[in-house]
């Protein structure tokens, strides 16, 4: 693990970590809210979340590349908790009695309500995908000695997004669609999300370069415990 030493008298402040964490969580929660809308992009049917969800992987890459797997792990769990809180608040809002003059209850439940199966599929896919993404990037950074950033941002995304798509589609829709249709949906989501990351590579480079310079932080996970359930550093 390599980074600059803290100043005398206390731990060094990481000025941008909170902002990156907030952006990560915002992308995650927003994507889960707008995912209910199904869009058609040049004949490819996808949830509307595709416009922002891949950004959570971009910020996940940044977190692991700059701050290391241990901090990324904490942020992934923060995102999980925030998303669970949002889901709980939406559910409570739907269960509360409506005002007599408000006629939007049916629309509220249809748009914001989610079945337990879809929620479990979403939560499971998120954890599997994000942790695999962070793990692969951390390992590749050590293996490449910090060179060729694009190989680990794209490589980790291919693995993480692939796992996310497989877990979510199978958990949410197995038994309601035939195998060929499930495979097409998985591949379509995986390719679109991965392409998103590839296109965003210049942005990832710029953000990583800025953070490493201003934070004086560049962690190598050479002796890191990669247990996803270990919340301490």
Coordinates of C-alpha atoms in Angstrom, one line a residue:
X1 CA 0.0 0.0 0.0
X2 CA 1.6 3.2 -1.1
X3 CA 0.6 6.7 -0.2
X4 CA 2.1 9.9 1.2
X5 CA 2.6 9.9 5.0
X6 CA 0.1 11.9 7.2
X7 CA 1.2 15.2 8.6
X8 CA 2.4 15.4 12.2
X9 CA -0.4 15.5 14.7
X10 CA -3.1 13.5 13.0
X11 CA -4.3 11.6 9.9
X12 CA -4.1 13.3 6.6
X13 CA -7.3 14.7 5.2
X14 CA -8.7 13.3 2.0
X15 CA -10.5 16.3 0.6
X16 CA -12.3 14.6 -2.3
X17 CA -13.2 11.2 -0.9
X18 CA -16.5 12.4 0.5
X19 CA -17.5 13.9 -2.9
X20 CA -16.6 10.8 -4.8
X21 CA -18.6 8.7 -2.3
X22 CA -21.6 11.0 -2.7
X23 CA -21.4 10.8 -6.5
X24 CA -21.2 7.0 -6.3
X25 CA -24.2 6.7 -4.0
X26 CA -26.2 9.2 -6.0
X27 CA -25.6 7.3 -9.3
X28 CA -26.7 4.0 -7.6
X29 CA -29.9 5.2 -5.9
X30 CA -30.9 7.3 -9.0
X31 CA -30.4 4.3 -11.3
X32 CA -32.6 2.1 -9.2
X33 CA -35.4 4.6 -9.2
X34 CA -35.4 5.2 -13.0
X35 CA -34.8 1.5 -13.9
X36 CA -38.5 1.0 -14.0
X37 CA -38.7 2.6 -17.4
X38 CA -37.8 0.4 -20.3
X39 CA -36.2 2.2 -23.3
X40 CA -35.5 1.2 -26.9
X41 CA -32.1 2.3 -28.2
X42 CA -31.7 1.4 -31.8
X43 CA -33.7 -1.8 -31.3
X44 CA -32.0 -2.8 -28.1
X45 CA -34.4 -2.9 -25.1
X46 CA -32.8 -1.7 -21.9
X47 CA -33.8 -0.2 -18.5
X48 CA -33.5 3.6 -18.4
X49 CA -30.9 3.1 -15.6
X50 CA -28.3 2.4 -18.3
X51 CA -27.9 6.1 -18.7
X52 CA -26.4 6.5 -15.2
X53 CA -25.7 3.2 -13.6
X54 CA -22.4 2.6 -15.4
X55 CA -21.1 5.8 -13.7
X56 CA -21.2 3.9 -10.4
X57 CA -18.6 1.6 -11.9
X58 CA -16.6 4.5 -13.1
X59 CA -16.5 6.0 -9.6
X60 CA -15.9 2.5 -8.2
X61 CA -12.8 2.3 -10.4
X62 CA -11.7 5.7 -9.2
X63 CA -12.1 4.8 -5.5
X64 CA -10.1 1.6 -5.8
X65 CA -7.4 3.0 -8.1
X66 CA -6.8 6.0 -5.9
X67 CA -7.9 5.1 -2.4
X68 CA -7.5 1.3 -2.4
X69 CA -9.8 -1.7 -2.0
X70 CA -10.4 -1.2 1.7
X71 CA -11.9 2.3 1.3
X72 CA -13.8 1.2 -1.8
X73 CA -15.3 -1.7 0.2
X74 CA -16.6 0.7 2.8
X75 CA -18.2 2.9 0.1
X76 CA -19.8 -0.1 -1.6
X77 CA -21.5 -1.0 1.7
X78 CA -22.4 2.7 2.3
X79 CA -24.1 2.6 -1.1
X80 CA -25.9 -0.6 -0.2
X81 CA -27.2 0.9 3.0
X82 CA -28.3 4.1 1.3
X83 CA -30.1 2.2 -1.4
X84 CA -31.9 0.0 1.2
X85 CA -32.9 3.1 3.1
X86 CA -34.3 4.7 -0.1
X87 CA -36.3 1.5 -0.9
X88 CA -37.7 1.4 2.7
X89 CA -38.7 5.0 2.5
X90 CA -40.5 4.5 -0.8
X91 CA -42.3 1.4 0.5
X92 CA -43.4 3.3 3.6
X93 CA -44.6 6.2 1.5
X94 CA -46.7 3.8 -0.6
X95 CA -48.2 2.2 2.5
X96 CA -49.2 5.5 4.1
X97 CA -52.9 6.6 3.6
X98 CA -53.4 9.0 0.7
X99 CA -55.1 12.4 1.0
X100 CA -58.7 12.3 -0.2
X101 CA -57.9 14.7 -3.1
X102 CA -54.8 12.9 -4.3
X103 CA -55.3 10.4 -7.1
X104 CA -51.8 9.3 -7.8
X105 CA -51.6 6.2 -5.5
X106 CA -51.9 3.7 -8.4
X107 CA -49.2 5.5 -10.4
X108 CA -46.9 5.7 -7.3
X109 CA -47.1 2.0 -6.6
X110 CA -46.7 1.1 -10.3
X111 CA -43.7 3.3 -10.8
X112 CA -41.9 3.2 -7.5
X113 CA -43.1 -0.1 -6.1
X114 CA -40.9 -3.2 -6.6
X115 CA -41.5 -6.8 -6.0
X116 CA -39.4 -8.6 -3.4
X117 CA -37.8 -10.7 -6.2
X118 CA -36.7 -7.7 -8.2
X119 CA -35.3 -6.0 -5.0
X120 CA -33.3 -9.1 -4.0
X121 CA -32.0 -9.5 -7.6
X122 CA -30.9 -5.8 -7.7
X123 CA -29.2 -5.9 -4.3
X124 CA -27.5 -9.2 -5.0
X125 CA -26.3 -8.1 -8.5
X126 CA -25.0 -4.8 -7.1
X127 CA -22.9 -6.5 -4.4
X128 CA -21.5 -9.2 -6.6
X129 CA -20.7 -6.8 -9.5
X130 CA -19.2 -4.0 -7.5
X131 CA -17.0 -6.2 -5.4
X132 CA -15.7 -8.1 -8.4
X133 CA -15.0 -4.9 -10.2
X134 CA -13.0 -3.5 -7.3
X135 CA -11.2 -6.8 -6.7
X136 CA -10.1 -7.2 -10.3
X137 CA -8.9 -3.6 -10.6
X138 CA -6.9 -3.8 -7.3
X139 CA -5.3 -7.1 -8.4
X140 CA -4.5 -5.8 -11.9
X141 CA -3.0 -2.6 -10.5
X142 CA -0.5 -4.6 -8.5
X143 CA 0.2 -7.0 -11.4
X144 CA 0.8 -4.2 -13.9
X145 CA 2.8 -2.1 -11.3
X146 CA 0.4 0.8 -11.8
X147 CA 0.9 1.0 -15.6
X148 CA -1.8 0.8 -18.3
X149 CA -4.7 2.2 -16.3
X150 CA -7.1 1.4 -19.2
X151 CA -6.5 -2.3 -18.9
X152 CA -7.7 -2.5 -15.4
X153 CA -10.6 0.0 -15.7
X154 CA -12.0 -1.8 -18.7
X155 CA -11.0 -5.3 -17.6
X156 CA -12.6 -4.9 -14.2
X157 CA -15.7 -3.4 -15.8
X158 CA -16.1 -6.4 -18.2
X159 CA -16.0 -8.7 -15.2
X160 CA -18.1 -6.7 -12.8
X161 CA -20.8 -5.6 -15.3
X162 CA -20.9 -9.1 -16.7
X163 CA -21.5 -10.6 -13.2
X164 CA -24.0 -7.8 -12.4
X165 CA -26.0 -8.5 -15.6
X166 CA -26.0 -12.3 -15.2
X167 CA -27.0 -12.2 -11.5
X168 CA -29.8 -9.6 -11.9
X169 CA -31.4 -11.0 -15.1
X170 CA -31.3 -14.6 -13.9
X171 CA -32.5 -13.8 -10.4
X172 CA -35.2 -11.4 -11.6
X173 CA -36.5 -13.1 -14.7
X174 CA -35.6 -16.8 -14.7
X175 CA -38.8 -18.8 -15.2
X176 CA -40.6 -15.9 -16.9
X177 CA -38.5 -15.9 -20.1
X178 CA -36.9 -18.7 -22.2
X179 CA -33.2 -19.3 -22.0
X180 CA -32.4 -17.6 -25.4
X181 CA -34.2 -14.4 -24.4
X182 CA -32.5 -14.3 -21.0
X183 CA -29.1 -14.7 -22.8
X184 CA -29.9 -11.9 -25.2
X185 CA -30.9 -9.5 -22.4
X186 CA -27.8 -10.3 -20.4
X187 CA -25.5 -9.8 -23.4
X188 CA -27.2 -6.6 -24.4
X189 CA -26.9 -5.1 -21.0
X190 CA -23.3 -6.2 -20.6
X191 CA -22.2 -4.9 -23.9
X192 CA -23.9 -1.5 -23.5
X193 CA -22.6 -1.0 -20.0
X194 CA -19.1 -2.0 -20.9
X195 CA -19.1 0.2 -24.0
X196 CA -20.1 3.1 -21.7
X197 CA -17.0 2.5 -19.6
X198 CA -14.8 2.3 -22.6
X199 CA -16.1 5.6 -24.0
X200 CA -15.7 7.2 -20.5
X201 CA -12.0 6.1 -20.3
X202 CA -10.6 9.6 -21.0
X203 CA -12.8 11.0 -18.2
X204 CA -11.6 8.2 -15.8
X205 CA -8.0 9.1 -16.6
X206 CA -8.6 12.8 -15.9
X207 CA -10.3 12.2 -12.6
X208 CA -7.7 9.7 -11.4
X209 CA -4.9 12.0 -12.4
X210 CA -6.5 14.9 -10.6
X211 CA -7.2 12.9 -7.4
X212 CA -3.8 11.3 -7.2
X213 CA -2.1 14.7 -7.6
X214 CA -4.3 16.7 -5.1
X215 CA -4.8 13.9 -2.5
X216 CA -1.2 12.6 -2.7
X217 CA -2.8 9.1 -2.5
X218 CA -2.0 6.1 -4.7
X219 CA -2.8 2.9 -2.9
X220 CA -1.4 -0.5 -4.0
X221 CA -3.3 -3.4 -2.4
X222 CA -0.3 -5.7 -2.0
X223 CA -1.3 -6.9 1.5
X224 CA -5.0 -6.1 1.6
X225 CA -7.6 -8.5 3.0
X226 CA -10.1 -8.8 0.2
X227 CA -12.9 -10.2 2.3
X228 CA -15.9 -8.2 1.2
X229 CA -17.5 -8.5 4.7
X230 CA -14.5 -7.0 6.5
X231 CA -15.6 -3.4 7.2
X232 CA -12.4 -2.3 8.9
X233 CA -9.4 -1.2 6.9

